[in-house]
Amino acid sequence: MKIKAIAACGNGMGSSQMIKMKINKVFKRLGIDAEIGHMSVGEAKGVANNYDMIFVSETFTSQFRTGKDTKVIGLKNLLSEKEIEAKIREALDMPAEEIWQRYIYDIKKRP
């Protein structure tokens, strides 16, 4: 399954492009196939239901009215890969990093 996501900022220019690159990096590290776009918050509000995830500053999350299949993810630090990863894991019900690494280690140990 490919996840469709948007990185949105106030104007949809520089900040959203930088956020998009960070989000893309995290999805790749997690081994998740994702298609990520970037745009302004105003544009994103109009197309949000066409996406699985919307990444925005926490200050903008209340502006989105989405269906149950779209997750609006508010970020405190827009460029923190650690925060982005934690929020993706939470949204996808993935275990925390430490648990996930132990799980993979346990699988590799099995005969």
mmCIF file of N, CA, C and O in Angstrom:
data_model
loop_
_atom_site.group_PDB
_atom_site.id
_atom_site.type_symbol
_atom_site.label_atom_id
_atom_site.label_comp_id
_atom_site.label_asym_id
_atom_site.label_seq_id
_atom_site.Cartn_x
_atom_site.Cartn_y
_atom_site.Cartn_z
ATOM 1 N N MET A 1 0.848 -1.183 0.000
ATOM 2 C CA MET A 1 0.000 0.000 0.000
ATOM 3 C C MET A 1 0.889 1.240 0.000
ATOM 4 O O MET A 1 1.840 1.343 0.758
ATOM 5 N N LYS A 2 0.563 2.160 -0.850
ATOM 6 C CA LYS A 2 1.302 3.423 -0.926
ATOM 7 C C LYS A 2 0.513 4.494 -0.182
ATOM 8 O O LYS A 2 -0.679 4.674 -0.409
ATOM 9 N N ILE A 3 1.191 5.193 0.708
ATOM 10 C CA ILE A 3 0.560 6.262 1.475
ATOM 11 C C ILE A 3 0.694 7.564 0.708
ATOM 12 O O ILE A 3 1.770 7.896 0.220
ATOM 13 N N LYS A 4 -0.416 8.299 0.614
ATOM 14 C CA LYS A 4 -0.401 9.623 -0.009
ATOM 15 C C LYS A 4 -0.410 10.655 1.109
ATOM 16 O O LYS A 4 -1.272 10.613 1.984
ATOM 17 N N ALA A 5 0.568 11.555 1.068
ATOM 18 C CA ALA A 5 0.694 12.551 2.132
ATOM 19 C C ALA A 5 0.984 13.931 1.551
ATOM 20 O O ALA A 5 1.475 14.055 0.429
ATOM 21 N N ILE A 6 0.669 14.943 2.347
ATOM 22 C CA ILE A 6 0.947 16.340 1.991
ATOM 23 C C ILE A 6 1.693 16.988 3.151
ATOM 24 O O ILE A 6 1.350 16.790 4.306
ATOM 25 N N ALA A 7 2.694 17.789 2.810
ATOM 26 C CA ALA A 7 3.330 18.686 3.766
ATOM 27 C C ALA A 7 2.782 20.071 3.448
ATOM 28 O O ALA A 7 2.883 20.532 2.315
ATOM 29 N N ALA A 8 2.162 20.710 4.429
ATOM 30 C CA ALA A 8 1.547 22.013 4.178
ATOM 31 C C ALA A 8 2.091 23.066 5.138
ATOM 32 O O ALA A 8 2.313 22.802 6.318
ATOM 33 N N CYS A 9 2.306 24.258 4.595
ATOM 34 C CA CYS A 9 2.725 25.393 5.423
ATOM 35 C C CYS A 9 1.886 26.598 5.012
ATOM 36 O O CYS A 9 1.053 26.507 4.113
ATOM 37 N N GLY A 10 2.130 27.710 5.641
ATOM 38 C CA GLY A 10 1.337 28.915 5.391
ATOM 39 C C GLY A 10 1.204 29.290 3.933
ATOM 40 O O GLY A 10 0.110 29.545 3.442
ATOM 41 N N ASN A 11 2.321 29.315 3.192
ATOM 42 C CA ASN A 11 2.293 29.729 1.794
ATOM 43 C C ASN A 11 2.523 28.601 0.798
ATOM 44 O O ASN A 11 2.361 28.794 -0.401
ATOM 45 N N GLY A 12 2.954 27.443 1.271
ATOM 46 C CA GLY A 12 3.182 26.315 0.380
ATOM 47 C C GLY A 12 4.447 26.431 -0.441
ATOM 48 O O GLY A 12 4.570 25.838 -1.506
ATOM 49 N N MET A 13 5.402 27.186 0.041
ATOM 50 C CA MET A 13 6.626 27.396 -0.728
ATOM 51 C C MET A 13 7.799 26.689 -0.044
ATOM 52 O O MET A 13 7.833 25.485 0.032
ATOM 53 N N GLY A 14 8.726 27.423 0.488
ATOM 54 C CA GLY A 14 9.960 26.859 1.021
ATOM 55 C C GLY A 14 9.797 25.910 2.186
ATOM 56 O O GLY A 14 10.363 24.820 2.199
ATOM 57 N N SER A 15 9.037 26.295 3.191
ATOM 58 C CA SER A 15 8.907 25.455 4.388
ATOM 59 C C SER A 15 8.292 24.103 4.069
ATOM 60 O O SER A 15 8.769 23.071 4.527
ATOM 61 N N SER A 16 7.234 24.102 3.277
ATOM 62 C CA SER A 16 6.573 22.827 2.976
ATOM 63 C C SER A 16 7.479 21.907 2.162
ATOM 64 O O SER A 16 7.439 20.691 2.319
ATOM 65 N N GLN A 17 8.329 22.484 1.317
ATOM 66 C CA GLN A 17 9.268 21.667 0.543
ATOM 67 C C GLN A 17 10.301 21.027 1.483
ATOM 68 O O GLN A 17 10.635 19.851 1.325
ATOM 69 N N MET A 18 10.781 21.781 2.464
ATOM 70 C CA MET A 18 11.745 21.224 3.424
ATOM 71 C C MET A 18 11.093 20.141 4.279
ATOM 72 O O MET A 18 11.689 19.096 4.541
ATOM 73 N N ILE A 19 9.848 20.385 4.712
ATOM 74 C CA ILE A 19 9.119 19.395 5.503
ATOM 75 C C ILE A 19 8.916 18.127 4.666
ATOM 76 O O ILE A 19 9.097 17.011 5.151
ATOM 77 N N LYS A 20 8.556 18.307 3.413
ATOM 78 C CA LYS A 20 8.352 17.171 2.508
ATOM 79 C C LYS A 20 9.605 16.298 2.435
ATOM 80 O O LYS A 20 9.519 15.071 2.496
ATOM 81 N N MET A 21 10.764 16.914 2.321
ATOM 82 C CA MET A 21 12.012 16.157 2.228
ATOM 83 C C MET A 21 12.261 15.378 3.519
ATOM 84 O O MET A 21 12.688 14.212 3.480
ATOM 85 N N LYS A 22 11.981 15.973 4.667
ATOM 86 C CA LYS A 22 12.157 15.280 5.946
ATOM 87 C C LYS A 22 11.182 14.110 6.064
ATOM 88 O O LYS A 22 11.556 13.009 6.482
ATOM 89 N N ILE A 23 9.933 14.345 5.694
ATOM 90 C CA ILE A 23 8.914 13.293 5.767
ATOM 91 C C ILE A 23 9.296 12.133 4.844
ATOM 92 O O ILE A 23 9.204 10.962 5.229
ATOM 93 N N ASN A 24 9.739 12.465 3.652
ATOM 94 C CA ASN A 24 10.148 11.441 2.688
ATOM 95 C C ASN A 24 11.282 10.591 3.258
ATOM 96 O O ASN A 24 11.274 9.354 3.159
ATOM 97 N N LYS A 25 12.244 11.240 3.877
ATOM 98 C CA LYS A 25 13.387 10.546 4.480
ATOM 99 C C LYS A 25 12.927 9.569 5.565
ATOM 100 O O LYS A 25 13.399 8.435 5.647
ATOM 101 N N VAL A 26 11.975 10.014 6.396
ATOM 102 C CA VAL A 26 11.480 9.163 7.487
ATOM 103 C C VAL A 26 10.699 7.973 6.928
ATOM 104 O O VAL A 26 10.901 6.835 7.360
ATOM 105 N N PHE A 27 9.826 8.214 5.957
ATOM 106 C CA PHE A 27 9.074 7.110 5.359
ATOM 107 C C PHE A 27 10.023 6.070 4.763
ATOM 108 O O PHE A 27 9.829 4.872 4.937
ATOM 109 N N LYS A 28 11.063 6.531 4.082
ATOM 110 C CA LYS A 28 12.040 5.598 3.500
ATOM 111 C C LYS A 28 12.742 4.798 4.590
ATOM 112 O O LYS A 28 12.932 3.590 4.464
ATOM 113 N N ARG A 29 13.140 5.464 5.661
ATOM 114 C CA ARG A 29 13.818 4.787 6.762
ATOM 115 C C ARG A 29 12.922 3.720 7.393
ATOM 116 O O ARG A 29 13.386 2.673 7.825
ATOM 117 N N LEU A 30 11.609 3.992 7.419
ATOM 118 C CA LEU A 30 10.654 3.041 7.988
ATOM 119 C C LEU A 30 10.251 1.955 6.986
ATOM 120 O O LEU A 30 9.506 1.039 7.334
ATOM 121 N N GLY A 31 10.712 2.089 5.743
ATOM 122 C CA GLY A 31 10.373 1.102 4.720
ATOM 123 C C GLY A 31 8.940 1.215 4.228
ATOM 124 O O GLY A 31 8.342 0.233 3.800
ATOM 125 N N ILE A 32 8.398 2.427 4.268
ATOM 126 C CA ILE A 32 7.011 2.662 3.855
ATOM 127 C C ILE A 32 7.003 3.392 2.523
ATOM 128 O O ILE A 32 7.640 4.437 2.372
ATOM 129 N N ASP A 33 6.277 2.840 1.563
ATOM 130 C CA ASP A 33 6.143 3.455 0.245
ATOM 131 C C ASP A 33 5.189 4.642 0.368
ATOM 132 O O ASP A 33 4.048 4.478 0.819
ATOM 133 N N ALA A 34 5.645 5.824 0.008
ATOM 134 C CA ALA A 34 4.821 7.020 0.171
ATOM 135 C C ALA A 34 5.012 7.981 -0.997
ATOM 136 O O ALA A 34 6.102 8.110 -1.540
ATOM 137 N N GLU A 35 3.929 8.636 -1.356
ATOM 138 C CA GLU A 35 3.932 9.711 -2.347
ATOM 139 C C GLU A 35 3.612 10.985 -1.581
ATOM 140 O O GLU A 35 2.549 11.095 -0.964
ATOM 141 N N ILE A 36 4.548 11.931 -1.595
ATOM 142 C CA ILE A 36 4.402 13.126 -0.755
ATOM 143 C C ILE A 36 4.415 14.379 -1.610
ATOM 144 O O ILE A 36 5.313 14.578 -2.420
ATOM 145 N N GLY A 37 3.418 15.211 -1.398
ATOM 146 C CA GLY A 37 3.344 16.494 -2.084
ATOM 147 C C GLY A 37 3.507 17.619 -1.075
ATOM 148 O O GLY A 37 3.601 17.384 0.125
ATOM 149 N N HIS A 38 3.553 18.845 -1.574
ATOM 150 C CA HIS A 38 3.603 19.989 -0.655
ATOM 151 C C HIS A 38 2.780 21.122 -1.244
ATOM 152 O O HIS A 38 2.666 21.273 -2.465
ATOM 153 N N MET A 39 2.166 21.882 -0.359
ATOM 154 C CA MET A 39 1.299 22.996 -0.779
ATOM 155 C C MET A 39 0.984 23.869 0.429
ATOM 156 O O MET A 39 1.406 23.577 1.540
ATOM 157 N N SER A 40 0.225 24.922 0.185
ATOM 158 C CA SER A 40 -0.182 25.812 1.270
ATOM 159 C C SER A 40 -1.291 25.147 2.087
ATOM 160 O O SER A 40 -1.972 24.227 1.611
ATOM 161 N N VAL A 41 -1.485 25.628 3.296
ATOM 162 C CA VAL A 41 -2.545 25.118 4.147
ATOM 163 C C VAL A 41 -3.898 25.334 3.474
ATOM 164 O O VAL A 41 -4.757 24.450 3.489
ATOM 165 N N GLY A 42 -4.083 26.491 2.856
ATOM 166 C CA GLY A 42 -5.345 26.783 2.165
ATOM 167 C C GLY A 42 -5.654 25.760 1.079
ATOM 168 O O GLY A 42 -6.783 25.265 0.983
ATOM 169 N N GLU A 43 -4.667 25.436 0.262
ATOM 170 C CA GLU A 43 -4.847 24.417 -0.781
ATOM 171 C C GLU A 43 -5.096 23.051 -0.159
ATOM 172 O O GLU A 43 -5.962 22.294 -0.606
ATOM 173 N N ALA A 44 -4.326 22.726 0.868
ATOM 174 C CA ALA A 44 -4.429 21.410 1.504
ATOM 175 C C ALA A 44 -5.812 21.178 2.105
ATOM 176 O O ALA A 44 -6.328 20.060 2.058
ATOM 177 N N LYS A 45 -6.419 22.231 2.664
ATOM 178 C CA LYS A 45 -7.754 22.075 3.244
ATOM 179 C C LYS A 45 -8.755 21.629 2.190
ATOM 180 O O LYS A 45 -9.651 20.849 2.477
ATOM 181 N N GLY A 46 -8.575 22.096 0.957
ATOM 182 C CA GLY A 46 -9.502 21.758 -0.117
ATOM 183 C C GLY A 46 -9.347 20.356 -0.681
ATOM 184 O O GLY A 46 -10.288 19.815 -1.264
ATOM 185 N N VAL A 47 -8.187 19.764 -0.507
ATOM 186 C CA VAL A 47 -7.932 18.434 -1.089
ATOM 187 C C VAL A 47 -7.590 17.381 -0.035
ATOM 188 O O VAL A 47 -7.237 16.249 -0.368
ATOM 189 N N ALA A 48 -7.707 17.729 1.225
ATOM 190 C CA ALA A 48 -7.262 16.864 2.318
ATOM 191 C C ALA A 48 -7.843 15.455 2.248
ATOM 192 O O ALA A 48 -7.141 14.476 2.504
ATOM 193 N N ASN A 49 -9.102 15.320 1.896
ATOM 194 C CA ASN A 49 -9.734 14.004 1.886
ATOM 195 C C ASN A 49 -9.220 13.094 0.772
ATOM 196 O O ASN A 49 -9.572 11.912 0.736
ATOM 197 N N ASN A 50 -8.378 13.603 -0.111
ATOM 198 C CA ASN A 50 -7.765 12.784 -1.150
ATOM 199 C C ASN A 50 -6.443 12.174 -0.679
ATOM 200 O O ASN A 50 -5.771 11.498 -1.450
ATOM 201 N N TYR A 51 -6.071 12.433 0.570
ATOM 202 C CA TYR A 51 -4.781 12.002 1.097
ATOM 203 C C TYR A 51 -4.963 11.188 2.375
ATOM 204 O O TYR A 51 -5.981 11.304 3.055
ATOM 205 N N ASP A 52 -3.945 10.401 2.684
ATOM 206 C CA ASP A 52 -3.959 9.605 3.912
ATOM 207 C C ASP A 52 -3.473 10.416 5.108
ATOM 208 O O ASP A 52 -3.967 10.236 6.219
ATOM 209 N N MET A 53 -2.481 11.280 4.865
ATOM 210 C CA MET A 53 -1.895 12.080 5.943
ATOM 211 C C MET A 53 -1.615 13.500 5.479
ATOM 212 O O MET A 53 -1.169 13.706 4.353
ATOM 213 N N ILE A 54 -1.859 14.441 6.384
ATOM 214 C CA ILE A 54 -1.540 15.848 6.157
ATOM 215 C C ILE A 54 -0.613 16.269 7.301
ATOM 216 O O ILE A 54 -0.975 16.139 8.472
ATOM 217 N N PHE A 55 0.567 16.750 6.974
ATOM 218 C CA PHE A 55 1.526 17.221 7.979
ATOM 219 C C PHE A 55 1.526 18.744 7.981
ATOM 220 O O PHE A 55 1.782 19.366 6.952
ATOM 221 N N VAL A 56 1.226 19.336 9.145
ATOM 222 C CA VAL A 56 1.190 20.791 9.289
ATOM 223 C C VAL A 56 1.708 21.176 10.671
ATOM 224 O O VAL A 56 1.818 20.333 11.557
ATOM 225 N N SER A 57 1.961 22.450 10.845
ATOM 226 C CA SER A 57 2.280 22.966 12.167
ATOM 227 C C SER A 57 1.070 22.730 13.072
ATOM 228 O O SER A 57 -0.078 22.792 12.617
ATOM 229 N N GLU A 58 1.331 22.464 14.350
ATOM 230 C CA GLU A 58 0.227 22.251 15.293
ATOM 231 C C GLU A 58 -0.781 23.397 15.288
ATOM 232 O O GLU A 58 -1.952 23.184 15.557
ATOM 233 N N THR A 59 -0.325 24.595 14.976
ATOM 234 C CA THR A 59 -1.229 25.747 14.989
ATOM 235 C C THR A 59 -2.298 25.673 13.902
ATOM 236 O O THR A 59 -3.312 26.352 13.996
ATOM 237 N N PHE A 60 -2.087 24.841 12.866
ATOM 238 C CA PHE A 60 -3.035 24.756 11.755
ATOM 239 C C PHE A 60 -3.976 23.556 11.825
ATOM 240 O O PHE A 60 -4.911 23.465 11.037
ATOM 241 N N THR A 61 -3.742 22.619 12.743
ATOM 242 C CA THR A 61 -4.529 21.374 12.721
ATOM 243 C C THR A 61 -6.031 21.608 12.878
ATOM 244 O O THR A 61 -6.827 20.914 12.260
ATOM 245 N N SER A 62 -6.416 22.575 13.662
ATOM 246 C CA SER A 62 -7.846 22.816 13.900
ATOM 247 C C SER A 62 -8.570 23.353 12.661
ATOM 248 O O SER A 62 -9.800 23.337 12.612
ATOM 249 N N GLN A 63 -7.827 23.786 11.656
ATOM 250 C CA GLN A 63 -8.447 24.309 10.435
ATOM 251 C C GLN A 63 -8.917 23.211 9.482
ATOM 252 O O GLN A 63 -9.598 23.491 8.508
ATOM 253 N N PHE A 64 -8.550 21.959 9.768
ATOM 254 C CA PHE A 64 -8.879 20.865 8.859
ATOM 255 C C PHE A 64 -10.111 20.103 9.327
ATOM 256 O O PHE A 64 -10.235 19.753 10.494
ATOM 257 N N ARG A 65 -11.011 19.859 8.398
ATOM 258 C CA ARG A 65 -12.189 19.011 8.615
ATOM 259 C C ARG A 65 -12.052 17.869 7.619
ATOM 260 O O ARG A 65 -12.253 18.058 6.418
ATOM 261 N N THR A 66 -11.680 16.702 8.122
ATOM 262 C CA THR A 66 -11.413 15.576 7.224
ATOM 263 C C THR A 66 -12.241 14.367 7.605
ATOM 264 O O THR A 66 -12.776 14.277 8.709
ATOM 265 N N GLY A 67 -12.312 13.429 6.678
ATOM 266 C CA GLY A 67 -12.981 12.171 6.944
ATOM 267 C C GLY A 67 -12.123 11.305 7.847
ATOM 268 O O GLY A 67 -10.975 11.633 8.140
ATOM 269 N N LYS A 68 -12.664 10.189 8.259
ATOM 270 C CA LYS A 68 -11.955 9.329 9.212
ATOM 271 C C LYS A 68 -10.710 8.690 8.634
ATOM 272 O O LYS A 68 -9.834 8.261 9.372
ATOM 273 N N ASP A 69 -10.585 8.622 7.314
ATOM 274 C CA ASP A 69 -9.425 7.977 6.693
ATOM 275 C C ASP A 69 -8.229 8.916 6.526
ATOM 276 O O ASP A 69 -7.151 8.474 6.170
ATOM 277 N N THR A 70 -8.423 10.199 6.752
ATOM 278 C CA THR A 70 -7.338 11.176 6.620
ATOM 279 C C THR A 70 -6.871 11.607 7.995
ATOM 280 O O THR A 70 -7.668 12.050 8.814
ATOM 281 N N LYS A 71 -5.575 11.472 8.239
ATOM 282 C CA LYS A 71 -5.010 11.863 9.528
ATOM 283 C C LYS A 71 -4.276 13.196 9.375
ATOM 284 O O LYS A 71 -3.404 13.321 8.529
ATOM 285 N N VAL A 72 -4.670 14.165 10.164
ATOM 286 C CA VAL A 72 -3.991 15.456 10.186
ATOM 287 C C VAL A 72 -2.970 15.392 11.319
ATOM 288 O O VAL A 72 -3.327 15.192 12.482
ATOM 289 N N ILE A 73 -1.700 15.538 10.960
ATOM 290 C CA ILE A 73 -0.618 15.377 11.918
ATOM 291 C C ILE A 73 0.019 16.732 12.202
ATOM 292 O O ILE A 73 0.610 17.338 11.320
ATOM 293 N N GLY A 74 -0.161 17.199 13.418
ATOM 294 C CA GLY A 74 0.404 18.480 13.838
ATOM 295 C C GLY A 74 1.809 18.299 14.381
ATOM 296 O O GLY A 74 2.061 17.403 15.184
ATOM 297 N N LEU A 75 2.705 19.128 13.916
ATOM 298 C CA LEU A 75 4.105 19.064 14.331
ATOM 299 C C LEU A 75 4.493 20.318 15.111
ATOM 300 O O LEU A 75 4.158 21.428 14.703
ATOM 301 N N LYS A 76 5.213 20.133 16.221
ATOM 302 C CA LYS A 76 5.755 21.270 16.974
ATOM 303 C C LYS A 76 6.996 21.797 16.274
ATOM 304 O O LYS A 76 7.159 22.993 16.082
ATOM 305 N N ASN A 77 7.894 20.882 15.917
ATOM 306 C CA ASN A 77 9.130 21.237 15.229
ATOM 307 C C ASN A 77 9.051 20.642 13.816
ATOM 308 O O ASN A 77 9.227 19.441 13.635
ATOM 309 N N LEU A 78 8.758 21.455 12.844
ATOM 310 C CA LEU A 78 8.498 20.992 11.479
ATOM 311 C C LEU A 78 9.661 20.244 10.838
ATOM 312 O O LEU A 78 9.468 19.480 9.901
ATOM 313 N N LEU A 79 10.867 20.445 11.336
ATOM 314 C CA LEU A 79 12.029 19.815 10.717
ATOM 315 C C LEU A 79 12.633 18.700 11.566
ATOM 316 O O LEU A 79 13.690 18.174 11.229
ATOM 317 N N SER A 80 11.957 18.303 12.609
ATOM 318 C CA SER A 80 12.459 17.245 13.492
ATOM 319 C C SER A 80 12.071 15.874 12.947
ATOM 320 O O SER A 80 10.908 15.482 13.001
ATOM 321 N N GLU A 81 13.065 15.149 12.437
ATOM 322 C CA GLU A 81 12.800 13.804 11.932
ATOM 323 C C GLU A 81 12.327 12.887 13.056
ATOM 324 O O GLU A 81 11.503 12.004 12.838
ATOM 325 N N LYS A 82 12.830 13.108 14.240
ATOM 326 C CA LYS A 82 12.431 12.292 15.390
ATOM 327 C C LYS A 82 10.937 12.475 15.671
ATOM 328 O O LYS A 82 10.210 11.505 15.882
ATOM 329 N N GLU A 83 10.476 13.716 15.683
ATOM 330 C CA GLU A 83 9.054 13.978 15.922
ATOM 331 C C GLU A 83 8.211 13.443 14.775
ATOM 332 O O GLU A 83 7.165 12.831 14.992
ATOM 333 N N ILE A 84 8.660 13.661 13.536
ATOM 334 C CA ILE A 84 7.921 13.169 12.370
ATOM 335 C C ILE A 84 7.776 11.649 12.451
ATOM 336 O O ILE A 84 6.688 11.110 12.249
ATOM 337 N N GLU A 85 8.872 10.969 12.780
ATOM 338 C CA GLU A 85 8.819 9.510 12.882
ATOM 339 C C GLU A 85 7.862 9.070 13.979
ATOM 340 O O GLU A 85 7.054 8.148 13.783
ATOM 341 N N ALA A 86 7.921 9.713 15.126
ATOM 342 C CA ALA A 86 7.026 9.352 16.238
ATOM 343 C C ALA A 86 5.567 9.534 15.840
ATOM 344 O O ALA A 86 4.718 8.685 16.139
ATOM 345 N N LYS A 87 5.273 10.630 15.131
ATOM 346 C CA LYS A 87 3.887 10.901 14.726
ATOM 347 C C LYS A 87 3.419 9.922 13.646
ATOM 348 O O LYS A 87 2.264 9.504 13.640
ATOM 349 N N ILE A 88 4.307 9.542 12.729
ATOM 350 C CA ILE A 88 3.953 8.546 11.710
ATOM 351 C C ILE A 88 3.679 7.209 12.385
ATOM 352 O O ILE A 88 2.680 6.543 12.095
ATOM 353 N N ARG A 89 4.560 6.814 13.286
ATOM 354 C CA ARG A 89 4.372 5.545 14.006
ATOM 355 C C ARG A 89 3.034 5.541 14.754
ATOM 356 O O ARG A 89 2.308 4.555 14.745
ATOM 357 N N GLU A 90 2.719 6.654 15.392
ATOM 358 C CA GLU A 90 1.454 6.751 16.131
ATOM 359 C C GLU A 90 0.272 6.663 15.173
ATOM 360 O O GLU A 90 -0.690 5.931 15.424
ATOM 361 N N ALA A 91 0.334 7.380 14.073
ATOM 362 C CA ALA A 91 -0.769 7.389 13.108
ATOM 363 C C ALA A 91 -1.006 6.023 12.471
ATOM 364 O O ALA A 91 -2.140 5.658 12.154
ATOM 365 N N LEU A 92 0.074 5.270 12.295
ATOM 366 C CA LEU A 92 -0.025 3.959 11.653
ATOM 367 C C LEU A 92 -0.062 2.810 12.661
ATOM 368 O O LEU A 92 0.024 1.644 12.280
ATOM 369 N N ASP A 93 -0.181 3.145 13.934
ATOM 370 C CA ASP A 93 -0.190 2.139 15.002
ATOM 371 C C ASP A 93 1.034 1.240 14.949
ATOM 372 O O ASP A 93 0.954 0.026 15.155
ATOM 373 N N MET A 94 2.184 1.833 14.651
ATOM 374 C CA MET A 94 3.442 1.091 14.654
ATOM 375 C C MET A 94 4.048 1.178 16.045
ATOM 376 O O MET A 94 3.890 2.189 16.723
ATOM 377 N N PRO A 95 4.765 0.134 16.465
ATOM 378 C CA PRO A 95 5.407 0.201 17.780
ATOM 379 C C PRO A 95 6.482 1.280 17.833
ATOM 380 O O PRO A 95 7.014 1.680 16.800
ATOM 381 N N ALA A 96 6.786 1.711 19.037
ATOM 382 C CA ALA A 96 7.853 2.688 19.233
ATOM 383 C C ALA A 96 9.171 2.102 18.748
ATOM 384 O O ALA A 96 9.332 0.886 18.661
ATOM 385 N N GLU A 97 10.119 2.952 18.449
ATOM 386 C CA GLU A 97 11.395 2.542 17.858
ATOM 387 C C GLU A 97 12.073 1.419 18.631
ATOM 388 O O GLU A 97 12.494 0.431 18.048
ATOM 389 N N GLU A 98 12.173 1.556 19.946
ATOM 390 C CA GLU A 98 12.873 0.543 20.729
ATOM 391 C C GLU A 98 12.178 -0.809 20.614
ATOM 392 O O GLU A 98 12.807 -1.838 20.434
ATOM 393 N N ILE A 99 10.870 -0.806 20.723
ATOM 394 C CA ILE A 99 10.099 -2.042 20.617
ATOM 395 C C ILE A 99 10.234 -2.615 19.213
ATOM 396 O O ILE A 99 10.425 -3.811 19.023
ATOM 397 N N TRP A 100 10.161 -1.750 18.221
ATOM 398 C CA TRP A 100 10.267 -2.169 16.828
ATOM 399 C C TRP A 100 11.627 -2.820 16.563
ATOM 400 O O TRP A 100 11.702 -3.872 15.943
ATOM 401 N N GLN A 101 12.697 -2.230 17.058
ATOM 402 C CA GLN A 101 14.025 -2.794 16.847
ATOM 403 C C GLN A 101 14.155 -4.152 17.538
ATOM 404 O O GLN A 101 14.730 -5.079 16.987
ATOM 405 N N ARG A 102 13.612 -4.276 18.753
ATOM 406 C CA ARG A 102 13.653 -5.558 19.452
ATOM 407 C C ARG A 102 12.857 -6.611 18.690
ATOM 408 O O ARG A 102 13.255 -7.759 18.591
ATOM 409 N N TYR A 103 11.724 -6.217 18.126
ATOM 410 C CA TYR A 103 10.881 -7.127 17.352
ATOM 411 C C TYR A 103 11.641 -7.642 16.131
ATOM 412 O O TYR A 103 11.676 -8.835 15.869
ATOM 413 N N ILE A 104 12.291 -6.748 15.418
ATOM 414 C CA ILE A 104 13.068 -7.148 14.242
ATOM 415 C C ILE A 104 14.227 -8.048 14.667
ATOM 416 O O ILE A 104 14.495 -9.071 14.036
ATOM 417 N N TYR A 105 14.891 -7.716 15.772
ATOM 418 C CA TYR A 105 15.996 -8.535 16.283
ATOM 419 C C TYR A 105 15.501 -9.948 16.620
ATOM 420 O O TYR A 105 16.138 -10.933 16.278
ATOM 421 N N ASP A 106 14.334 -10.035 17.275
ATOM 422 C CA ASP A 106 13.779 -11.334 17.638
ATOM 423 C C ASP A 106 13.455 -12.168 16.394
ATOM 424 O O ASP A 106 13.672 -13.370 16.381
ATOM 425 N N ILE A 107 12.951 -11.532 15.374
ATOM 426 C CA ILE A 107 12.626 -12.247 14.131
ATOM 427 C C ILE A 107 13.905 -12.772 13.486
ATOM 428 O O ILE A 107 13.958 -13.907 13.023
ATOM 429 N N LYS A 108 14.946 -11.957 13.468
ATOM 430 C CA LYS A 108 16.207 -12.359 12.845
ATOM 431 C C LYS A 108 16.872 -13.514 13.596
ATOM 432 O O LYS A 108 17.588 -14.305 13.016
ATOM 433 N N LYS A 109 16.636 -13.601 14.912
ATOM 434 C CA LYS A 109 17.233 -14.661 15.728
ATOM 435 C C LYS A 109 16.556 -16.010 15.498
ATOM 436 O O LYS A 109 17.145 -17.045 15.744
ATOM 437 N N ARG A 110 15.318 -16.001 15.040
ATOM 438 C CA ARG A 110 14.569 -17.249 14.867
ATOM 439 C C ARG A 110 15.206 -18.116 13.788
ATOM 440 O O ARG A 110 15.712 -17.619 12.788
ATOM 441 N N PRO A 111 15.145 -19.455 14.004
ATOM 442 C CA PRO A 111 15.714 -20.370 12.997
ATOM 443 C C PRO A 111 14.901 -20.414 11.725
ATOM 444 O O PRO A 111 13.781 -20.087 11.648
#
